[in-house]
XYZ file of C-alpha atoms in Angstrom:
747
model
C -5.268 30.880 26.129
C -8.343 28.755 25.575
C -8.404 26.863 22.277
C -11.279 25.160 20.496
C -11.188 23.383 17.154
C -14.369 23.129 15.077
C -14.964 22.158 11.461
C -17.574 21.838 8.768
C -17.354 21.006 5.089
C -17.108 24.083 2.900
C -19.700 22.555 0.580
C -22.289 22.501 3.391
C -22.659 26.286 3.301
C -22.754 28.997 5.940
C -25.950 27.735 7.537
C -24.542 24.345 8.497
C -23.563 23.518 12.071
C -20.007 23.244 13.346
C -18.564 20.064 14.871
C -16.401 20.499 17.994
C -13.351 18.256 17.757
C -11.212 19.475 20.647
C -10.813 22.117 23.293
C -7.885 22.909 25.532
C -5.579 25.453 27.093
C -2.233 26.717 25.773
C 0.387 28.205 28.070
C 3.701 29.883 27.318
C 6.569 27.815 28.668
C 4.167 25.539 30.514
C 6.467 22.585 30.034
C 9.220 24.099 32.146
C 12.814 22.941 31.666
C 13.719 20.119 29.322
C 12.885 16.859 31.153
C 15.565 14.626 32.570
C 14.277 11.225 31.369
C 16.986 9.066 29.828
C 16.399 6.934 26.737
C 19.997 6.977 25.493
C 20.534 3.280 26.340
C 18.629 1.423 23.619
C 17.051 -1.078 23.673
C 16.194 -0.323 27.317
C 18.211 -2.446 29.784
C 16.175 -5.342 31.180
C 13.332 -4.923 28.692
C 11.938 -7.961 26.852
C 11.279 -7.737 23.110
C 7.685 -8.141 21.933
C 6.693 -9.649 18.597
C 5.539 -6.960 16.125
C 5.441 -8.682 12.719
C 1.656 -9.081 13.026
C 1.075 -5.747 14.773
C -1.146 -4.153 12.159
C -3.167 -7.312 11.616
C -3.914 -7.332 15.357
C -4.705 -3.621 15.393
C -7.015 -4.071 12.412
C -8.945 -6.733 14.333
C -9.312 -4.222 17.172
C -10.899 -1.706 14.803
C -7.884 0.421 13.814
C -7.296 0.804 10.065
C -3.983 2.499 9.281
C -2.739 3.680 5.896
C 0.903 3.357 4.790
C 2.128 6.617 6.349
C 0.683 5.730 9.754
C 2.262 2.269 9.996
C 5.362 3.466 11.805
C 5.774 0.887 14.600
C 9.170 -0.812 14.258
C 9.885 -2.534 17.595
C 8.368 -2.960 21.067
C 9.783 -3.982 24.461
C 8.190 -4.393 27.888
C 9.748 -3.956 31.319
C 7.314 -4.349 34.150
C 4.349 -2.097 33.457
C 6.318 0.156 31.106
C 6.128 -0.263 27.344
C 8.979 0.920 25.123
C 8.703 1.374 21.377
C 10.662 2.485 18.369
C 8.619 4.292 15.710
C 9.611 5.865 12.402
C 7.924 7.664 9.555
C 8.049 5.696 6.290
C 10.483 7.086 3.751
C 7.780 8.675 1.594
C 6.807 10.937 4.536
C 10.321 12.005 5.558
C 10.112 15.219 3.601
C 6.916 16.138 5.432
C 8.375 15.774 8.939
C 9.902 19.232 9.098
C 6.552 20.860 8.359
C 5.222 19.768 11.765
C 6.168 20.262 15.349
C 5.606 16.512 15.627
C 4.237 14.665 12.621
C 0.743 13.348 13.496
C 1.453 9.931 12.005
C 4.579 9.623 14.148
C 2.715 10.680 17.299
C -0.088 8.249 16.539
C 2.373 5.388 16.006
C 3.690 5.798 19.566
C 0.375 4.410 20.823
C 0.331 1.404 18.497
C 2.673 -0.390 20.889
C -0.259 -0.783 23.307
C -2.082 -3.048 20.849
C 0.540 -5.789 20.564
C 2.193 -8.306 22.834
C 1.450 -11.431 24.789
C -2.208 -11.776 25.675
C -3.456 -9.462 22.895
C -5.993 -11.425 20.825
C -7.468 -8.768 18.547
C -10.854 -8.970 20.272
C -10.139 -6.033 22.573
C -12.535 -3.037 22.402
C -11.595 -0.087 20.190
C -10.318 2.833 22.281
C -9.244 6.284 21.175
C -7.223 9.048 22.873
C -9.659 11.332 24.653
C -7.879 13.664 27.068
C -4.300 14.998 26.899
C -2.702 16.910 29.772
C 0.712 18.507 30.335
C 1.843 18.174 26.724
C 5.174 19.832 25.876
C 7.237 19.849 22.679
C 10.993 20.187 23.151
C 12.249 19.720 19.558
C 10.456 19.672 16.214
C 10.712 17.858 12.891
C 11.505 14.326 14.147
C 11.392 11.430 11.683
C 11.868 8.679 14.276
C 11.299 8.326 18.011
C 12.180 6.288 21.052
C 9.127 6.040 23.279
C 8.331 5.086 26.876
C 4.679 4.621 27.869
C 4.046 4.376 31.618
C 0.640 3.672 33.246
C -0.893 6.483 35.329
C -3.988 4.828 36.751
C -7.017 3.381 34.960
C -7.075 4.058 31.183
C -4.344 6.689 31.519
C -0.634 6.798 30.846
C 2.305 9.176 30.383
C 4.600 9.351 27.366
C 8.263 10.264 27.068
C 9.482 10.780 23.493
C 13.132 11.050 22.433
C 15.010 11.214 19.135
C 17.340 8.529 17.759
C 20.089 9.674 20.163
C 17.863 9.759 23.234
C 17.483 13.559 23.365
C 14.005 14.702 24.535
C 11.460 15.527 21.804
C 8.167 15.666 23.737
C 6.444 14.682 26.981
C 2.814 13.942 27.786
C 1.969 14.011 31.474
C -1.352 12.239 31.087
C -3.289 10.602 28.268
C -6.702 9.028 28.832
C -8.467 6.642 26.464
C -12.166 5.989 25.976
C -13.911 3.190 24.088
C -15.601 4.122 20.802
C -18.259 2.249 18.830
C -18.564 1.765 15.083
C -21.745 3.848 15.185
C -19.852 6.795 16.675
C -17.409 6.702 13.785
C -20.012 6.316 11.032
C -20.017 9.010 8.403
C -16.361 9.867 8.926
C -14.469 9.989 5.651
C -14.000 11.890 2.433
C -17.440 12.384 0.927
C -16.409 14.337 -2.129
C -17.178 17.851 -3.279
C -18.033 19.783 -6.391
C -15.008 21.554 -7.868
C -14.220 23.753 -10.825
C -11.094 25.063 -12.522
C -10.365 28.743 -11.910
C -7.562 30.730 -13.542
C -5.375 32.884 -11.317
C -2.886 35.556 -12.468
C 0.759 34.594 -12.226
C 2.361 37.675 -13.809
C 0.824 41.097 -14.490
C 0.742 42.495 -18.008
C 3.917 43.922 -19.463
C 6.340 42.509 -16.894
C 8.398 40.624 -19.433
C 8.534 41.607 -23.086
C 10.540 40.271 -25.972
C 11.963 37.320 -24.040
C 12.547 34.337 -26.309
C 12.172 30.695 -25.401
C 15.431 29.517 -23.873
C 16.225 25.811 -23.938
C 12.849 24.786 -25.382
C 11.041 24.222 -28.655
C 7.661 25.787 -29.459
C 5.038 23.787 -31.325
C 1.997 25.840 -32.304
C -1.157 23.782 -32.710
C -3.194 24.811 -35.760
C -6.661 26.146 -34.956
C -9.682 24.666 -36.712
C -12.682 26.503 -35.308
C -16.305 25.444 -35.330
C -18.208 27.068 -38.117
C -19.520 26.678 -41.624
C -17.867 23.799 -43.418
C -15.964 22.551 -40.350
C -16.990 19.166 -38.943
C -15.662 18.888 -35.367
C -15.681 15.087 -35.569
C -13.150 15.320 -38.399
C -11.420 18.432 -37.094
C -10.631 17.057 -33.652
C -8.957 14.002 -35.188
C -6.900 16.146 -37.510
C -5.638 18.335 -34.678
C -5.011 15.492 -32.218
C -3.242 13.394 -34.832
C -0.759 16.176 -35.564
C -0.102 16.853 -31.878
C 0.285 13.166 -31.086
C 2.877 12.729 -33.814
C 4.826 15.785 -32.611
C 4.761 14.742 -28.963
C 5.748 11.139 -29.711
C 8.615 12.314 -31.882
C 9.816 14.695 -29.182
C 9.738 12.053 -26.474
C 11.355 9.438 -28.691
C 14.442 11.533 -29.348
C 14.454 13.017 -25.815
C 14.653 16.508 -27.297
C 18.068 15.938 -28.868
C 19.712 19.079 -30.055
C 17.847 21.333 -27.625
C 20.194 23.326 -25.427
C 19.791 22.366 -21.774
C 17.266 19.651 -22.558
C 14.445 22.228 -22.390
C 10.786 21.340 -22.728
C 8.513 21.072 -25.708
C 6.114 24.024 -25.456
C 2.746 23.133 -26.980
C 0.881 26.362 -27.792
C -2.857 26.359 -28.513
C -5.275 29.159 -29.394
C -8.711 28.952 -27.820
C -7.901 25.596 -26.238
C -9.260 26.617 -22.818
C -11.828 29.049 -21.485
C -10.498 31.144 -18.611
C -13.764 32.836 -17.677
C -17.136 34.141 -18.783
C -17.060 35.360 -22.369
C -13.830 33.544 -23.214
C -14.647 31.107 -26.017
C -13.203 27.674 -26.619
C -12.436 25.755 -29.818
C -13.844 22.242 -29.319
C -11.429 20.851 -31.916
C -8.357 22.237 -30.139
C -9.422 21.796 -26.486
C -8.844 17.987 -26.485
C -5.151 18.692 -27.091
C -4.986 19.646 -23.419
C -6.182 16.218 -22.360
C -3.760 14.391 -24.612
C -0.794 16.541 -23.590
C -1.667 16.284 -19.889
C -1.278 12.526 -20.227
C 2.118 12.991 -21.880
C 3.144 15.401 -19.103
C 2.108 12.968 -16.368
C 4.072 10.197 -18.040
C 7.120 12.412 -18.683
C 7.414 15.013 -15.890
C 9.090 18.259 -16.831
C 9.342 17.486 -20.554
C 6.315 19.386 -21.904
C 4.607 22.706 -21.143
C 1.062 23.607 -22.239
C 0.269 27.210 -23.144
C -2.965 28.702 -24.458
C -2.902 32.181 -25.997
C -5.578 34.619 -27.119
C -7.524 33.219 -30.031
C -7.470 36.758 -31.415
C -3.725 36.691 -31.818
C -1.900 36.840 -28.474
C 1.843 36.184 -28.703
C 3.496 33.633 -26.414
C 7.027 34.897 -27.000
C 6.365 38.051 -24.976
C 6.015 36.086 -21.750
C 7.951 32.920 -22.585
C 10.715 33.562 -20.053
C 8.255 33.989 -17.185
C 6.261 30.911 -18.181
C 9.272 28.614 -18.393
C 10.814 30.022 -15.213
C 7.568 29.503 -13.274
C 7.747 25.711 -13.411
C 4.016 25.627 -14.141
C 3.113 22.774 -16.525
C 0.158 24.646 -18.035
C -0.746 28.309 -18.372
C -2.996 30.634 -20.359
C -1.984 34.078 -21.604
C -4.682 36.729 -21.909
C -3.845 40.351 -22.701
C -0.220 39.802 -21.666
C -1.243 38.352 -18.289
C -0.116 34.811 -17.455
C -2.828 32.741 -15.764
C -2.509 29.361 -14.059
C -5.346 26.857 -13.477
C -6.313 25.653 -10.007
C -9.057 23.333 -8.833
C -11.263 24.885 -6.130
C -14.381 23.712 -4.353
C -17.658 25.259 -5.476
C -19.647 26.693 -2.543
C -22.915 24.926 -1.804
C -25.898 26.515 -3.493
C -23.766 28.354 -6.051
C -25.817 29.428 -9.037
C -29.095 29.210 -7.151
C -30.386 26.077 -5.440
C -33.388 24.431 -7.081
C -34.679 21.030 -6.027
C -34.929 18.449 -8.780
C -33.623 18.594 -12.324
C -33.793 22.003 -14.026
C -36.914 22.834 -15.963
C -40.260 21.086 -15.976
C -39.876 17.407 -16.804
C -43.494 16.343 -16.288
C -44.293 13.508 -18.692
C -41.287 14.311 -20.854
C -38.731 11.703 -21.872
C -35.166 11.593 -20.562
C -32.558 9.866 -22.740
C -29.608 8.176 -21.021
C -26.802 6.922 -23.272
C -24.735 4.169 -21.737
C -27.883 3.651 -19.690
C -28.035 -0.135 -19.846
C -25.469 -0.634 -17.100
C -22.713 0.865 -14.981
C -22.993 4.526 -14.122
C -25.800 5.124 -16.607
C -27.971 2.588 -14.806
C -27.291 4.220 -11.438
C -28.229 7.628 -12.831
C -31.404 6.217 -14.381
C -32.530 4.901 -10.979
C -31.653 8.237 -9.389
C -33.675 10.202 -11.935
C -36.720 8.055 -11.223
C -36.379 7.783 -7.444
C -35.270 11.311 -6.594
C -36.372 13.508 -9.487
C -39.648 11.841 -10.402
C -38.783 11.125 -14.039
C -41.445 8.769 -15.415
C -40.351 8.129 -19.007
C -36.868 6.872 -19.782
C -35.041 5.752 -22.909
C -31.908 3.765 -22.099
C -29.527 3.558 -25.054
C -26.571 1.216 -25.199
C -24.469 -0.482 -27.818
C -25.877 -3.912 -26.954
C -29.376 -2.738 -26.108
C -31.521 -5.453 -24.495
C -28.613 -7.928 -24.731
C -26.556 -5.988 -22.177
C -25.887 -7.948 -18.963
C -28.358 -7.152 -16.186
C -30.537 -4.866 -18.273
C -33.655 -6.943 -17.555
C -33.181 -6.545 -13.806
C -32.586 -2.805 -14.208
C -35.734 -2.315 -16.277
C -37.757 -4.351 -13.780
C -36.549 -2.156 -10.910
C -37.342 1.058 -12.780
C -40.781 -0.155 -13.789
C -41.398 -1.197 -10.210
C -40.733 2.421 -9.250
C -43.427 3.568 -11.660
C -41.335 4.460 -14.716
C -42.008 3.650 -18.358
C -38.737 2.364 -19.818
C -37.568 1.729 -23.380
C -34.240 0.048 -24.150
C -32.669 0.866 -27.516
C -29.559 -0.581 -29.170
C -27.555 2.360 -30.479
C -23.911 2.965 -31.333
C -23.640 6.669 -30.512
C -20.457 7.006 -32.578
C -22.709 6.584 -35.642
C -24.483 9.844 -36.514
C -27.209 8.041 -38.401
C -27.927 5.816 -35.410
C -28.125 8.830 -33.083
C -30.439 10.613 -35.522
C -32.720 7.587 -35.530
C -32.594 7.455 -31.725
C -33.577 11.119 -31.312
C -36.257 10.870 -34.011
C -37.692 7.787 -32.308
C -38.100 9.649 -29.031
C -39.771 12.561 -30.786
C -40.754 15.967 -29.479
C -41.258 14.638 -25.959
C -37.492 14.629 -25.253
C -36.757 17.007 -22.372
C -33.359 15.892 -21.083
C -30.190 14.048 -22.097
C -27.600 12.311 -19.933
C -24.643 11.200 -22.071
C -22.863 8.540 -20.010
C -21.599 6.329 -22.852
C -17.873 5.778 -23.096
C -15.064 3.438 -24.084
C -11.568 2.901 -22.743
C -8.280 1.830 -24.332
C -5.497 2.686 -21.885
C -1.856 2.870 -22.832
C 1.210 5.108 -22.689
C 1.257 8.027 -25.093
C 4.058 6.365 -27.047
C 1.710 3.487 -27.879
C -1.127 5.728 -29.081
C -2.067 6.007 -32.748
C -4.964 7.223 -34.846
C -6.922 4.010 -34.437
C -6.710 4.125 -30.634
C -7.726 7.777 -30.604
C -10.654 7.027 -32.897
C -11.852 4.113 -30.789
C -12.242 6.222 -27.641
C -13.343 9.475 -29.268
C -16.232 7.692 -30.963
C -18.416 6.858 -27.992
C -17.674 9.971 -25.922
C -16.807 12.884 -28.190
C -18.600 11.956 -31.414
C -21.705 10.825 -29.569
C -21.794 14.065 -27.572
C -21.464 16.224 -30.684
C -24.189 14.320 -32.533
C -26.539 14.665 -29.551
C -25.731 18.384 -29.407
C -26.480 18.898 -33.104
C -29.626 16.791 -33.224
C -31.277 18.168 -30.046
C -30.238 21.838 -30.128
C -33.665 22.984 -31.361
C -35.765 20.813 -29.019
C -35.723 23.165 -26.009
C -34.166 20.644 -23.619
C -34.370 21.289 -19.889
C -30.945 19.759 -19.273
C -28.026 18.255 -21.196
C -25.569 16.392 -18.951
C -22.219 15.053 -20.146
C -20.401 12.427 -18.070
C -16.806 13.552 -18.403
C -13.913 12.353 -16.233
C -11.067 13.672 -14.127
C -9.038 11.498 -16.505
C -8.946 14.639 -18.638
C -7.077 16.604 -15.983
C -5.571 15.255 -12.757
C -5.695 11.522 -13.633
C -4.564 11.591 -17.261
C -1.492 9.331 -17.123
C -1.781 6.249 -19.305
C -4.988 7.345 -21.024
C -4.179 10.091 -23.507
C -7.076 9.174 -25.806
C -9.585 9.026 -22.940
C -8.312 12.310 -21.522
C -8.706 14.015 -24.888
C -12.265 12.709 -25.291
C -13.279 13.953 -21.864
C -11.838 17.419 -22.392
C -13.900 17.558 -25.588
C -17.022 17.069 -23.437
C -15.987 19.875 -21.090
C -15.355 22.187 -24.050
C -18.678 21.256 -25.656
C -20.508 22.248 -22.462
C -18.787 25.657 -22.542
C -19.609 25.964 -26.243
C -23.301 25.206 -25.600
C -23.455 27.756 -22.802
C -22.087 30.365 -25.189
C -24.985 29.528 -27.521
C -27.520 29.873 -24.711
C -28.135 26.128 -24.500
C -28.252 24.075 -21.278
C -25.177 21.956 -20.573
C -23.420 20.478 -17.569
C -20.195 18.518 -17.983
C -19.282 16.522 -14.870
C -15.632 15.403 -14.858
C -16.016 12.724 -12.193
C -13.253 11.043 -10.281
C -13.447 7.272 -9.790
C -16.798 5.866 -8.614
C -16.634 3.085 -6.041
C -18.591 0.728 -8.274
C -17.559 -1.718 -10.985
C -18.339 -0.584 -14.542
C -17.290 -1.681 -17.987
C -14.325 0.710 -17.768
C -13.257 -0.110 -14.185
C -13.955 -3.761 -13.454
C -10.973 -4.049 -11.057
C -12.580 -1.538 -8.713
C -10.887 -2.753 -5.528
C -7.383 -2.218 -6.905
C -8.346 1.028 -8.631
C -9.978 2.425 -5.498
C -6.997 1.485 -3.309
C -4.515 3.067 -5.689
C -6.539 6.248 -6.099
C -6.891 6.534 -2.324
C -3.104 6.202 -1.984
C -2.789 9.162 -4.395
C -5.132 11.301 -2.272
C -8.093 10.975 -4.641
C -10.299 8.237 -3.138
C -13.238 6.758 -4.993
C -16.657 8.363 -4.634
C -19.382 6.321 -3.006
C -22.353 6.111 -5.418
C -24.559 8.095 -3.011
C -21.995 10.923 -2.904
C -21.516 10.855 -6.668
C -25.270 11.171 -7.234
C -25.487 13.947 -4.648
C -22.870 15.813 -6.655
C -24.819 15.081 -9.847
C -27.724 17.023 -8.351
C -25.447 19.808 -7.136
C -23.922 20.122 -10.587
C -27.320 20.457 -12.218
C -28.346 23.139 -9.737
C -25.116 25.113 -10.110
C -25.765 26.521 -13.553
C -22.067 26.074 -14.374
C -20.880 24.491 -17.618
C -17.892 22.385 -16.537
C -17.457 20.921 -13.054
C -15.280 18.319 -11.351
C -17.071 16.124 -8.765
C -14.137 14.697 -6.859
C -13.175 13.342 -3.450
C -9.925 14.951 -2.276
C -8.010 13.568 0.713
C -5.883 16.596 1.618
C -3.717 14.889 4.305
C -2.649 12.241 1.795
C -1.892 14.881 -0.818
C 0.217 16.734 1.755
C 2.146 13.552 2.492
C 3.341 13.434 -1.155
C 4.005 17.055 -2.134
C 6.421 16.036 -4.881
C 3.668 14.152 -6.723
C 1.078 16.921 -6.403
C -0.620 17.796 -9.682
C -0.463 21.514 -10.450
C -4.271 21.736 -10.579
C -4.396 20.575 -6.948
C -1.821 23.004 -5.525
C -4.425 25.244 -3.885
C -5.711 22.183 -2.013
C -2.445 22.014 -0.066
C -1.572 25.526 1.148
C 1.978 26.301 2.188
C 2.599 26.165 5.947
C 5.176 27.850 8.123
C 7.957 25.531 9.186
C 8.693 24.995 12.905
C 11.655 26.909 14.272
C 13.207 24.174 16.422
C 14.527 21.153 14.535
C 15.855 17.760 15.370
C 18.914 16.735 13.464
C 17.933 15.238 10.107
C 20.062 13.801 7.408
C 20.188 15.529 4.032
C 17.490 15.037 1.464
C 17.287 15.122 -2.328
C 19.305 13.461 -5.106
C 22.653 14.986 -4.108
C 22.409 13.721 -0.535
C 21.283 10.273 -1.691
C 24.176 9.942 -4.116
C 26.670 11.173 -1.549
C 25.391 8.584 0.945
C 25.458 5.768 -1.620
C 28.939 6.735 -2.800
C 30.356 6.028 0.635
C 29.048 2.455 0.645
C 30.637 -0.706 -0.644
C 29.152 -2.328 -3.746
C 26.963 -4.815 -1.845
C 25.695 -2.256 0.671
C 25.034 0.232 -2.118
C 22.958 -2.291 -4.054
C 21.113 -3.285 -0.868
C 20.317 0.363 -0.127
C 19.003 0.877 -3.644
C 16.951 -2.304 -3.378
C 15.388 -1.001 -0.159
C 14.707 2.294 -1.924
C 12.981 0.586 -4.864
C 10.924 -1.758 -2.680
C 9.879 1.070 -0.355
C 8.604 3.271 -3.158
C 6.983 0.317 -4.924
C 5.101 -0.536 -1.734
C 3.977 3.071 -1.313
C 2.660 3.201 -4.880
C 0.662 0.008 -4.346
C -0.645 1.205 -0.990
C 1.183 -1.425 1.088
C 2.397 -0.852 4.624
C 6.083 -1.472 3.989
C 8.797 -2.651 1.617
C 8.471 -6.255 2.751
C 5.200 -6.471 0.800
C 7.186 -6.243 -2.452
C 9.444 -9.340 -2.822
C 12.824 -8.522 -4.300
C 12.756 -11.194 -7.015
C 9.053 -11.173 -7.846
C 7.995 -9.458 -11.067
C 6.401 -6.046 -10.707
C 3.462 -7.112 -12.863
C 2.882 -10.127 -10.607
C 2.941 -7.774 -7.611
C 0.017 -5.757 -8.965
C 1.612 -3.051 -11.119
C -0.054 -1.774 -14.262
C 0.900 0.985 -16.698
C -0.354 3.752 -14.400
C 1.360 2.531 -11.246
C 4.476 1.807 -13.293
C 4.567 5.461 -14.277
C 4.135 6.580 -10.697
C 7.027 4.396 -9.548
C 9.184 5.710 -12.416
C 8.358 9.293 -11.457
C 9.075 8.705 -7.767
C 12.430 7.085 -8.438
C 13.309 9.762 -10.973
C 12.629 12.471 -8.400
C 14.585 10.865 -5.572
C 17.615 9.867 -7.692
C 17.655 12.787 -10.117
C 17.831 10.366 -13.043
C 15.811 10.662 -16.229
C 14.173 7.250 -16.401
C 12.227 5.699 -19.266
C 8.415 5.336 -18.998
C 8.936 1.617 -19.678
C 11.243 1.289 -16.652
C 9.576 -1.632 -14.849
C 9.003 -3.472 -18.098
C 12.690 -3.184 -18.973
C 13.738 -4.125 -15.407
C 10.817 -6.266 -14.208
C 11.789 -6.925 -10.574
C 13.031 -4.842 -7.671
C 16.438 -6.530 -7.805
C 16.903 -5.847 -11.529
C 15.725 -2.269 -11.149
C 18.061 -1.622 -8.212
C 20.977 -2.907 -10.287
C 19.960 -0.631 -13.154
C 19.861 2.391 -10.841
C 23.314 1.552 -9.482
C 24.725 1.289 -12.996
C 22.999 4.509 -14.067
C 24.292 6.445 -11.063
C 27.766 4.994 -10.693
C 28.585 3.076 -13.860
C 29.511 -0.576 -14.168
C 33.002 -0.594 -12.697
C 33.361 2.472 -10.450
C 34.848 1.284 -7.127
C 33.187 2.633 -3.995
C 36.512 3.825 -2.615
C 36.987 6.196 -5.563
C 33.974 8.263 -4.498
C 33.718 7.675 -0.776
C 35.454 10.926 0.177
C 33.903 13.092 -2.546
C 31.709 16.027 -1.684
C 28.272 16.388 -3.226
C 29.565 19.035 -5.669
C 32.425 16.792 -6.732
C 29.978 13.965 -7.312
C 27.944 16.160 -9.628
C 31.106 16.881 -11.622
C 31.890 13.178 -11.839
C 28.395 12.107 -12.867
C 26.701 12.835 -16.171
C 24.903 16.167 -15.689
C 22.114 15.164 -18.068
C 20.758 12.836 -15.391
C 19.738 15.683 -13.144
C 17.031 18.286 -13.349
C 17.771 21.949 -12.770
C 16.668 21.776 -9.127
C 19.173 19.025 -8.387
């Protein structure tokens, strides 16, 4: 059968061209019998070891940039013209191996051996695999390989791949390489797309009735509503303060007294909009941002549920909701819905060039416009959309760093620019700002914001107030004071920190969800509004000065930073879409697939389930039970060493390093580059792999890899349990011996 592989970005639309990546021929049984090559003797007799400690530095100089999962080269030998190598998937990708015939990172690593050794300087030309012939797979799901690469003429070689026992895994009769230039690779990457949250049915109406909440506690959030006599600025603080106190209390006592250690179920009414005509309470909606942060920091401890504002009852479907494992759901008419992030097709809502409406000589107000993202948007409005009158509002006004240069650039482009000092958390100041612009105001871009990151346990009313002021209060005041001016557009700069990146920023997440809800609320009133919940921009701002570290960490999570050009392209697409709440985000699906255990529920549709290969290589057990059984059979020193390797490996993966050696055993985690967000990720990873319930302050309580490894050993096995007492125990017996509260239900 002939095979061709083409692709195009979904966001480019049906009229875009397709790119041909590969073509070939598949044949049934073309590989014939299992080959007779022998790699059982290892290292190969007569082969000379080659230095590999600088392998990836050399490969980088040659133009190859490999992420953590692809750095699998462990050892290299040469014997004559043949090259032998040992390659292995890093531990964080082991669980992914069985989903492939041969994991692409493992296959790629077999060729890394060609870029090291005596005589390799790093100045060699960049070459990529071009033509594969006679490729056969003999066993699937390998985590490690023994490899022989043998030359087959100019720029061609054959490969023989075996498992850790020397049994054949795959053969490649011929592989040709061709040089590639930087220009040929330009434009390759994750450019970002426009996404939105859709709600999909989980259970049809009437499936489960009268089922109570088992092993959990329900906390119903009081509704406030937006109407006569209700000030959302006050109301949102009242609601959030009550929820914060309840969540902090729950987490502090670890749900004591709850049978089975069940979750706290936070129930809202009108907290989310699940579709056209479904209203949202702007005072209650921010609860979802705050609780999402608590969920990310404490996996499995809290469930979010939104019910009909008209009086839907959660108890009717409680059993289904809790059994589903979904962290957040909505119940409408007895139907359970779950949220998923999906890409918005290009041109959705009707494509119109430029900003909506007729701007002409009208004035566009940009809050937070004296620097950072606001300054970039101001330039974009002038250069691309022809805006000629701008008011840039910022807390420091003309005293903001770089504002003089920005104004000079905008004026050089033909714009008339006014800079105004305004604290948008002050209603009187916003009223003066809007009155000063006058009737000529045609558009608003609210990009002002403030950050105050911290774990949910450290949050209080003052920290909520500090972040809500610039974002939420300012947005509401702008909404109130401009609603009768007939604006052409009203853009709110929200953040994915309200949804998929909420950990460590409960106050910021709540403020951003308020913006999303306000956009929905304005649409219901027939007013223009576009809330853009951006992922990280690849540019330093007042909120993200450490952009290099932030961008690297986000990329390691599968959510790389947006280049400014892509972010502004999505700004235009969002305006044209006619939708109220959108998520401009770059999503690196292969990286998400490499860490399925850390996948946020909103992103689950980004990584569809795949059929597993039928043929398998032998793999050791996985999961907490297998880990504990393996550790139990080790002596005390070996057990601690294994746990130290485990801690260092996961710490390196969180920080985006190639291997565990990048995290010194005795060096403090904070000195190695950890912050509160990466600390949480490491805690969650170790909790998942060991089955232990670990504190959010884990790396602060045990500030080095050595101390943390010791803590894990004591948690799993106690202070004085001899290895011999457990070495012959089965996994089930180990569960009986260990404290059951350490393990989740899946363990």
